[in-house]
Amino acid sequence: MKLPVIKHLTDFIEANDEDFINETIETLEALTEVPSLKDEELDVIGELISNMYGALEVHKMIKDGTPRKEALNAFMKRVLGSIDK
């Protein structure tokens, strides 16, 4: 996951609507079923999907009252913590 991408997507959600991100995730997930995709292409799609899910989580924390910077930091700490385990 890339923090700058998550920040940008969070800005997009705030300016538009989270439905755009949800529909994009659904589209990308459907694309993963294309049998001719290479592993590298699937990796890119997976990275995009994970960043979008991350942005949705950060957006939810912000909606629940967590300050933006704190929400981003808490999310990334959680991600890094799960990687270390």
GROMACS .gro file of C-alpha atoms in nm:
model
   85
    1MET     CA    1   0.000   0.000   0.000
    2LYS     CA    2   0.117   0.347  -0.082
    3LEU     CA    3   0.030   0.630   0.156
    4PRO     CA    4   0.039   0.901  -0.116
    5VAL     CA    5  -0.209   0.699  -0.324
    6ILE     CA    6  -0.437   0.646  -0.025
    7LYS     CA    7  -0.422   1.020   0.054
    8HIS     CA    8  -0.512   1.105  -0.306
    9LEU     CA    9  -0.798   0.856  -0.312
   10THR     CA   10  -0.926   0.988   0.021
   11ASP     CA   11  -0.929   1.339  -0.131
   12PHE     CA   12  -1.119   1.197  -0.429
   13ILE     CA   13  -1.377   1.035  -0.202
   14GLU     CA   14  -1.426   1.359  -0.009
   15ALA     CA   15  -1.466   1.560  -0.331
   16ASN     CA   16  -1.694   1.309  -0.500
   17ASP     CA   17  -1.843   0.999  -0.345
   18GLU     CA   18  -1.720   0.667  -0.214
   19ASP     CA   19  -1.953   0.488  -0.459
   20PHE     CA   20  -1.705   0.567  -0.738
   21ILE     CA   21  -1.434   0.379  -0.549
   22ASN     CA   22  -1.662   0.087  -0.467
   23GLU     CA   23  -1.765   0.051  -0.831
   24THR     CA   24  -1.404   0.073  -0.944
   25ILE     CA   25  -1.309  -0.202  -0.700
   26GLU     CA   26  -1.587  -0.420  -0.840
   27THR     CA   27  -1.464  -0.355  -1.194
   28LEU     CA   28  -1.102  -0.434  -1.108
   29GLU     CA   29  -1.207  -0.750  -0.923
   30ALA     CA   30  -1.398  -0.862  -1.232
   31LEU     CA   31  -1.088  -0.797  -1.444
   32THR     CA   32  -0.884  -1.035  -1.231
   33GLU     CA   33  -1.087  -1.319  -1.380
   34VAL     CA   34  -0.946  -1.259  -1.730
   35PRO     CA   35  -0.745  -1.577  -1.794
   36SER     CA   36  -0.484  -1.413  -2.016
   37LEU     CA   37  -0.361  -1.167  -1.752
   38LYS     CA   38   0.001  -1.207  -1.649
   39ASP     CA   39   0.110  -1.227  -1.287
   40GLU     CA   40   0.259  -0.877  -1.303
   41GLU     CA   41  -0.073  -0.736  -1.426
   42LEU     CA   42  -0.262  -0.913  -1.148
   43ASP     CA   43  -0.014  -0.770  -0.897
   44VAL     CA   44  -0.083  -0.416  -1.022
   45ILE     CA   45  -0.459  -0.469  -1.007
   46GLY     CA   46  -0.425  -0.614  -0.656
   47GLU     CA   47  -0.220  -0.315  -0.543
   48LEU     CA   48  -0.481  -0.076  -0.680
   49ILE     CA   49  -0.762  -0.265  -0.507
   50SER     CA   50  -0.580  -0.270  -0.173
   51ASN     CA   51  -0.511   0.104  -0.193
   52MET     CA   52  -0.877   0.171  -0.267
   53TYR     CA   53  -0.991  -0.041   0.027
   54GLY     CA   54  -0.740   0.146   0.241
   55ALA     CA   55  -0.876   0.482   0.129
   56LEU     CA   56  -1.230   0.366   0.213
   57GLU     CA   57  -1.116   0.267   0.563
   58VAL     CA   58  -0.939   0.600   0.617
   59HIS     CA   59  -1.246   0.786   0.490
   60LYS     CA   60  -1.466   0.595   0.736
   61MET     CA   61  -1.236   0.689   1.025
   62ILE     CA   62  -1.251   1.054   0.917
   63LYS     CA   63  -1.632   1.039   0.894
   64ASP     CA   64  -1.635   0.892   1.246
   65GLY     CA   65  -1.449   1.199   1.372
   66THR     CA   66  -1.082   1.101   1.358
   67PRO     CA   67  -0.865   1.386   1.228
   68ARG     CA   68  -0.735   1.316   0.876
   69LYS     CA   69  -0.365   1.293   0.963
   70GLU     CA   70  -0.436   1.074   1.263
   71ALA     CA   71  -0.659   0.844   1.055
   72LEU     CA   72  -0.390   0.804   0.788
   73ASN     CA   73  -0.121   0.735   1.047
   74ALA     CA   74  -0.338   0.487   1.240
   75PHE     CA   75  -0.422   0.301   0.922
   76MET     CA   76  -0.060   0.274   0.810
   77LYS     CA   77   0.051   0.160   1.157
   78ARG     CA   78  -0.213  -0.112   1.143
   79VAL     CA   79  -0.093  -0.219   0.796
   80LEU     CA   80   0.272  -0.221   0.897
   81GLY     CA   81   0.187  -0.407   1.216
   82SER     CA   82   0.012  -0.681   1.021
   83ILE     CA   83   0.310  -0.713   0.787
   84ASP     CA   84   0.553  -0.757   1.079
   85LYS     CA   85   0.354  -1.049   1.221
   0.00000   0.00000   0.00000
